[in-house]
Coordinates of C-alpha atoms and ligand atoms in Angstrom, one line a residue:
X1 CA 89.4 168.1 40.9
X2 CA 86.5 164.6 40.3
X3 CA 88.7 162.8 42.6
X4 CA 87.8 165.6 45.6
X5 CA 83.9 165.3 44.4
X6 CA 84.1 161.6 44.6
X7 CA 85.7 161.4 48.2
X8 CA 83.1 164.9 49.3
X9 CA 80.3 162.0 48.0
X10 CA 81.3 159.3 49.6
X11 CA 81.7 161.4 52.8
X12 CA 78.2 163.2 52.4
X13 CA 76.8 159.7 51.4
X14 CA 78.7 158.1 54.6
X15 CA 77.2 160.5 56.9
X16 CA 73.8 160.4 55.4
X17 CA 74.1 156.9 55.6
X18 CA 75.0 157.3 59.1
X19 CA 72.2 159.5 60.4
X20 CA 69.7 156.8 58.7
X21 CA 71.4 154.3 60.7
X22 CA 70.6 156.5 64.1
X23 CA 67.6 157.4 63.1
X24 CA 66.6 154.0 61.9
X25 CA 67.8 152.9 65.3
X26 CA 68.9 154.1 68.1
X27 CA 67.9 151.5 70.9
X28 CA 68.1 146.9 70.0
X29 CA 65.5 144.9 72.3
X30 CA 66.7 141.5 72.0
X31 CA 63.9 139.3 73.3
X32 CA 64.5 135.2 74.5
X33 CA 61.3 133.5 72.3
X34 CA 58.8 134.2 70.4
X35 CA 57.0 130.9 72.5
X36 CA 56.1 132.1 75.7
X37 CA 53.7 134.2 76.0
X38 CA 55.9 136.4 78.5
X39 CA 57.5 137.4 76.4
X40 CA 55.1 138.4 73.4
X41 CA 53.0 140.3 76.5
X42 CA 56.9 142.1 76.6
X43 CA 56.9 143.3 72.8
X44 CA 53.5 144.0 72.6
X45 CA 54.1 146.4 75.4
X46 CA 57.6 147.8 73.7
X47 CA 55.8 148.8 70.8
X48 CA 53.1 150.3 72.2
X49 CA 55.5 151.9 74.5
X50 CA 57.8 153.2 71.3
X51 CA 55.1 155.2 70.1
X52 CA 55.3 158.1 72.4
X53 CA 58.6 157.9 73.2
X54 CA 60.4 159.7 70.6
X55 CA 63.1 157.8 69.9
X56 CA 63.3 155.1 67.4
X57 CA 63.9 150.7 68.8
X58 CA 63.4 147.3 66.8
X59 CA 62.7 144.3 68.5
X60 CA 64.1 140.6 68.0
X61 CA 63.6 137.4 68.7
X62 CA 66.5 135.0 70.4
X63 CA 64.1 131.9 69.9
X64 CA 66.1 129.4 72.9
X65 CA 69.5 130.1 71.0
X66 CA 72.3 132.2 72.3
X67 CA 73.9 131.6 69.0
X68 CA 70.6 134.2 66.9
X69 CA 71.4 136.2 70.5
X70 CA 74.9 136.9 69.3
X71 CA 73.8 137.7 66.0
X72 CA 70.6 139.5 66.5
X73 CA 72.6 141.9 68.6
X74 CA 75.7 141.6 66.1
X75 CA 73.7 143.8 63.1
X76 CA 71.7 145.6 66.0
X77 CA 75.6 146.7 66.4
X78 CA 76.2 147.2 62.4
X79 CA 72.9 149.2 62.3
X80 CA 74.6 152.4 64.3
X81 CA 72.5 151.3 67.7
X82 CA 73.3 153.2 70.8
X83 CA 72.2 151.0 73.4
X84 CA 71.4 147.8 73.6
X85 CA 68.0 146.5 75.6
X86 CA 68.3 143.0 76.6
X87 CA 66.4 139.6 77.7
X88 CA 69.8 136.6 77.6
X89 CA 68.2 133.5 76.9
X90 CA 70.8 132.6 79.1
X91 CA 72.9 134.7 81.1
X92 CA 76.5 133.3 81.1
X93 CA 76.2 133.4 77.0
X94 CA 75.0 136.7 77.1
X95 CA 77.9 139.0 78.5
X96 CA 79.7 137.7 75.1
X97 CA 76.8 139.7 73.3
X98 CA 77.2 142.6 76.4
X99 CA 81.6 143.0 75.3
X100 CA 81.0 142.6 71.8
X101 CA 78.3 145.6 72.2
X102 CA 80.2 147.6 74.5
X103 CA 83.5 147.3 72.5
X104 CA 80.9 149.3 69.5
X105 CA 80.6 151.7 72.1
X106 CA 77.3 150.8 72.5
X107 CA 75.4 150.6 76.5
X108 CA 73.7 147.6 77.2
X109 CA 71.4 147.3 79.9
X110 CA 70.3 144.0 80.8
X111 CA 65.9 143.2 80.9
X112 CA 64.5 141.2 83.4
X113 CA 67.2 138.4 83.3
X114 CA 70.6 139.4 84.5
X115 CA 73.6 138.8 81.7
X116 CA 76.1 136.8 84.1
X117 CA 80.0 137.0 83.6
X118 CA 80.6 140.8 82.9
X119 CA 81.4 144.2 83.8
X120 CA 79.8 145.7 80.6
X121 CA 76.2 145.1 81.7
X122 CA 75.6 148.8 82.2
X123 CA 72.2 148.6 84.0
X124 CA 69.7 146.3 85.3
X125 CA 65.9 146.4 84.8
X126 CA 64.3 143.9 86.6
X127 CA 61.3 143.2 89.4
X128 CA 61.8 142.2 92.6
X129 CA 62.1 138.8 92.0
X130 CA 63.5 137.9 95.5
X131 CA 59.4 138.8 96.2
X132 CA 58.0 137.2 93.5
X133 CA 59.9 133.4 95.2
X134 CA 58.5 135.0 98.1
X135 CA 55.2 136.2 97.4
X136 CA 55.4 131.9 96.1
X137 CA 55.9 130.5 99.9
X138 CA 53.7 133.2 101.5
X139 CA 50.6 132.2 99.3
X140 CA 51.7 128.3 99.8
X141 CA 51.8 128.2 103.4
X142 CA 49.1 130.4 103.4
X143 CA 46.4 127.5 103.0
X144 CA 48.0 124.8 105.0
X145 CA 45.7 124.0 108.0
X146 CA 47.2 125.8 111.4
X147 CA 49.5 123.7 113.3
X148 CA 49.0 120.3 110.7
X149 CA 52.7 118.5 110.2
X150 CA 53.1 116.2 107.6
X151 CA 51.6 118.9 104.0
X152 CA 53.1 117.0 100.7
X153 CA 54.8 120.0 99.1
X154 CA 56.4 119.7 95.3
X155 CA 59.1 122.0 94.2
X156 CA 60.3 123.3 91.3
X157 CA 62.1 125.7 89.0
X158 CA 63.6 127.2 85.8
X159 CA 65.7 127.4 83.8
X160 CA 69.3 127.0 85.8
X161 CA 70.1 129.3 82.7
X162 CA 68.6 131.8 83.8
X163 CA 69.9 133.1 86.7
X164 CA 66.5 134.3 87.4
X165 CA 65.7 131.3 88.7
X166 CA 67.7 131.2 91.1
X167 CA 66.6 134.4 92.7
X168 CA 63.0 133.1 92.4
X169 CA 63.8 130.0 94.6
X170 CA 65.9 132.5 96.9
X171 CA 62.7 134.0 97.3
X172 CA 61.2 131.5 98.1
X173 CA 63.5 128.8 100.2
X174 CA 62.9 132.3 102.1
X175 CA 59.7 131.4 103.7
X176 CA 58.8 127.2 102.9
X177 CA 62.1 126.5 104.9
X178 CA 61.1 127.3 108.1
X179 CA 58.3 125.1 107.2
X180 CA 60.2 122.4 106.0
X181 CA 62.0 122.2 109.0
X182 CA 59.8 122.2 112.4
X183 CA 57.6 119.7 109.5
X184 CA 54.9 121.8 107.9
X185 CA 56.2 120.4 104.8
X186 CA 57.8 117.2 103.2
X187 CA 59.1 117.6 100.1
X188 CA 58.1 115.5 98.4
X189 CA 60.5 115.1 94.8
X190 CA 63.4 116.4 95.6
X191 CA 66.2 114.3 98.4
X192 CA 68.5 117.2 97.8
X193 CA 66.2 119.7 99.5
X194 CA 65.6 117.5 102.3
X195 CA 69.0 116.7 103.0
X196 CA 69.4 121.1 103.4
X197 CA 66.1 121.4 104.3
X198 CA 68.4 123.1 107.8
X199 CA 69.8 125.7 106.2
X200 CA 68.5 129.1 106.4
X201 CA 70.4 130.3 103.3
X202 CA 72.0 127.9 100.6
X203 CA 74.7 128.9 98.6
X204 CA 74.4 129.0 95.1
X205 CA 76.0 125.4 94.5
X206 CA 73.7 124.5 96.2
X207 CA 70.9 126.1 95.4
X208 CA 72.2 125.0 91.6
X209 CA 72.3 121.0 92.9
X210 CA 68.0 121.2 93.7
X211 CA 66.9 123.1 90.7
X212 CA 69.4 121.0 88.8
X213 CA 66.3 118.2 90.1
X214 CA 64.0 120.4 90.1
X215 CA 64.2 122.5 87.4
X216 CA 61.7 123.1 84.3
X217 CA 63.9 124.1 81.8
X218 CA 61.1 127.1 81.9
X219 CA 59.4 124.4 79.0
X220 CA 56.4 123.3 79.5
X221 CA 56.4 119.9 77.9
X222 CA 59.8 119.2 80.9
X223 CA 57.4 120.6 83.3
X224 CA 54.6 117.7 82.7
X225 CA 57.1 114.9 82.1
X226 CA 58.5 116.0 85.5
X227 CA 55.3 116.2 87.1
X228 CA 53.8 113.0 85.5
X229 CA 57.5 111.3 86.4
X230 CA 56.8 112.5 90.5
X231 CA 53.8 111.1 90.1
X232 CA 54.6 107.5 88.9
X233 CA 57.2 108.1 92.4
X234 CA 55.3 108.6 94.7
X235 CA 53.4 107.1 96.6
X236 CA 49.2 107.9 97.7
X237 CA 50.2 109.1 101.6
X238 CA 52.0 111.6 99.2
X239 CA 49.5 112.4 97.2
X240 CA 46.0 113.7 98.5
X241 CA 46.2 117.5 98.9
X242 CA 49.1 118.4 97.4
X243 CA 51.2 122.0 97.8
X244 CA 53.1 122.8 93.6
X245 CA 55.6 125.4 94.2
X246 CA 55.2 126.0 90.1
X247 CA 58.0 128.3 88.6
X248 CA 56.1 130.2 85.7
X249 CA 52.1 130.2 83.9
X250 CA 53.1 128.5 81.3
X251 CA 54.3 125.7 83.5
X252 CA 51.8 125.5 86.3
X253 CA 49.4 125.2 83.7
X254 CA 51.1 122.2 83.0
X255 CA 52.0 121.0 85.9
X256 CA 48.8 121.8 86.8
X257 CA 47.1 119.4 84.5
X258 CA 49.9 116.4 85.5
X259 CA 48.4 116.7 88.7
X260 CA 45.0 117.5 88.1
X261 CA 45.3 114.0 86.2
X262 CA 46.0 111.9 88.9
X263 CA 42.9 110.3 90.6
X264 CA 45.0 109.9 93.9
X265 CA 45.4 114.0 94.0
X266 CA 42.2 115.2 96.1
X267 CA 43.6 119.0 96.2
X268 CA 45.6 120.9 95.0
X269 CA 47.7 124.3 95.2
X270 CA 49.8 126.0 93.0
X271 CA 51.6 128.8 92.5
X272 CA 52.5 130.9 89.4
X273 CA 54.1 134.3 87.9
X274 CA 53.4 136.3 84.3
X275 CA 49.6 136.6 84.4
X276 CA 49.4 135.2 81.3
X277 CA 46.3 135.7 80.6
X278 CA 45.5 131.9 79.7
X279 CA 46.2 131.7 83.6
X280 CA 44.0 134.2 84.6
X281 CA 41.9 132.0 82.9
X282 CA 42.6 128.7 84.8
X283 CA 42.5 131.1 88.4
X284 CA 39.0 132.3 87.4
X285 CA 38.3 128.9 86.4
X286 CA 40.2 127.3 90.1
X287 CA 42.5 125.2 87.5
X288 CA 45.3 127.1 89.3
X289 CA 46.0 128.6 93.0
X290 CA 47.9 132.1 92.6
X291 CA 50.0 134.1 89.7
X292 CA 52.1 137.1 90.2
X293 CA 51.6 140.5 88.6
X294 CA 54.7 141.2 87.0
X295 CA 53.6 144.7 85.2
X296 CA 55.4 144.8 82.0
X297 CA 54.3 147.4 81.4
X298 CA 56.3 149.3 83.9
X299 CA 59.6 147.5 82.8
X300 CA 58.6 148.5 79.8
X301 CA 58.6 152.3 80.6
X302 CA 61.7 151.7 82.8
X303 CA 64.1 150.7 80.0
X304 CA 63.3 153.1 77.3
X305 CA 63.6 155.6 80.0
X306 CA 66.5 154.3 81.0
X307 CA 67.9 153.8 77.2
X308 CA 66.6 157.8 77.0
X309 CA 68.7 159.2 79.9
X310 CA 71.9 156.7 78.4
X311 CA 71.6 158.6 74.9
X312 CA 71.3 161.3 76.8
X313 CA 74.6 160.6 79.1
X314 CA 72.5 160.0 81.9
X315 CA 72.5 157.9 84.7
X316 CA 69.4 155.6 85.0
X317 CA 67.9 155.2 89.2
X318 CA 70.1 153.2 90.8
X319 CA 67.7 151.6 94.4
X320 CA 69.9 148.7 94.2
X321 CA 72.8 146.2 92.9
X322 CA 72.3 142.3 91.1
X323 CA 75.9 140.9 91.1
X324 CA 76.4 138.2 87.9
X325 CA 79.7 137.2 89.2
X326 CA 81.8 140.0 88.0
X327 CA 80.2 143.1 89.1
X328 CA 78.0 145.0 91.1
X329 CA 75.2 146.4 88.4
X330 CA 72.9 149.0 89.3
X331 CA 69.5 148.6 89.4
X332 CA 66.0 150.0 90.6
X333 CA 63.3 146.5 91.6
X334 CA 59.5 147.0 90.2
X335 CA 57.1 145.3 93.6
X336 CA 54.6 142.6 92.1
X337 CA 50.9 142.0 93.6
X338 CA 50.3 138.0 94.3
X339 CA 46.8 137.8 92.7
X340 CA 44.5 135.4 93.5
X341 CA 40.3 134.5 92.3
X342 CA 39.9 137.0 95.0
X343 CA 41.6 139.5 94.2
X344 CA 42.1 138.9 90.2
X345 CA 39.0 141.3 88.6
X346 CA 41.3 144.3 90.6
X347 CA 44.4 143.0 89.6
X348 CA 43.8 141.8 86.1
X349 CA 41.1 143.8 84.6
X350 CA 40.5 146.8 86.7
X351 CA 43.9 148.4 86.6
X352 CA 43.9 147.7 83.0
X353 CA 46.1 144.8 82.4
X354 CA 44.0 142.7 80.2
X355 CA 40.2 143.3 78.7
X356 CA 37.3 141.3 80.4
X357 CA 36.3 140.2 77.4
X358 CA 39.4 137.7 77.1
X359 CA 38.2 135.5 80.1
X360 CA 35.1 133.9 80.7
X361 CA 33.3 133.3 84.3
X362 CA 35.2 136.6 85.6
X363 CA 32.8 138.0 88.9
Ligands
LIG401 C1 61.0 136.0 83.9 C2 59.5 134.8 84.2 C3 59.2 134.2 82.8 C4 60.0 132.8 82.4 C5 60.8 132.0 81.6 C6 62.6 134.8 83.6 O1 63.2 135.1 83.6 O2 61.2 136.5 85.0 O3 59.0 136.3 83.8 O4 57.7 133.4 83.0 O5 61.5 133.9 82.3 O6 60.7 132.1 80.3

């Protein structure tokens, strides 16, 4: 009798614990690093949206470390999450974390970056990353004097461990390659890109060869060092007016600073993405030429809606798929917006993305 009572008590206790775990964290959110403003944006927008979403969630950061990322996922599984929303630090390495989640019956949503090499990705919440790269290309082409040849082009890319770096590059190449092939641009910092300039479409391996030469690793210090090394190697003819395809705002500011410090560079045009506050200020001051606004609020609300759908046994909306090497992962990519000095006020401030009080010199 006593034993039965104890067993019953244990059961009640376990059920209560389970319920508490469920009540505490239904959705686990794992982001790559606190050290880049982009992912702080995502955390902030998640915390805002979760106030009204009616689900319980927890955000953890991996700090650029796939082992920490896996430990975060395991901790969340132990807390009883039903859905994992994860932006992988390294797309291939994160497959193990996705597999562990799936084994525990947790649905896996790849957030912004695609997890590669596993079938255990249920959904991909993303921006249209091809269009991000295409927007860089179109912007740079639009700044070239009509009919001119031999304009100096410097290419930079994100980290090769991030699948997005390839998609951004593919989008940029789709616009820039014809203009490299016809002599409008000369690529000044990648002999691999020069060697491949006649190919409109590159294989992943060919993309990797170019990215390997021009990667910033998504790291500001690496970006600065690479730009400085490129400038040291460049002859005077490769300076003057330059067109720089920079892969995001943090690296764009670092690369722009390096080019501005070179006296032989008279004018530069440089791209970016993320609409980081510091880059919006750079655009207002004319130190960065453009950025791509990827409205994180939309990404966050799509991720939360997908998580809720999964907890109800439903399937989130799909307009396309992205292949991760093993599976065509369903997705509904979100549109992007090009931001320059001309539309910065409308696109960033009037849209409510960032308040005007963050900026000086806004007209
Ligand atoms: C994201 C970018 C970000 C970059 C570096 C990419 O996967 O899509 O928005 O700037 O990673 O963190």
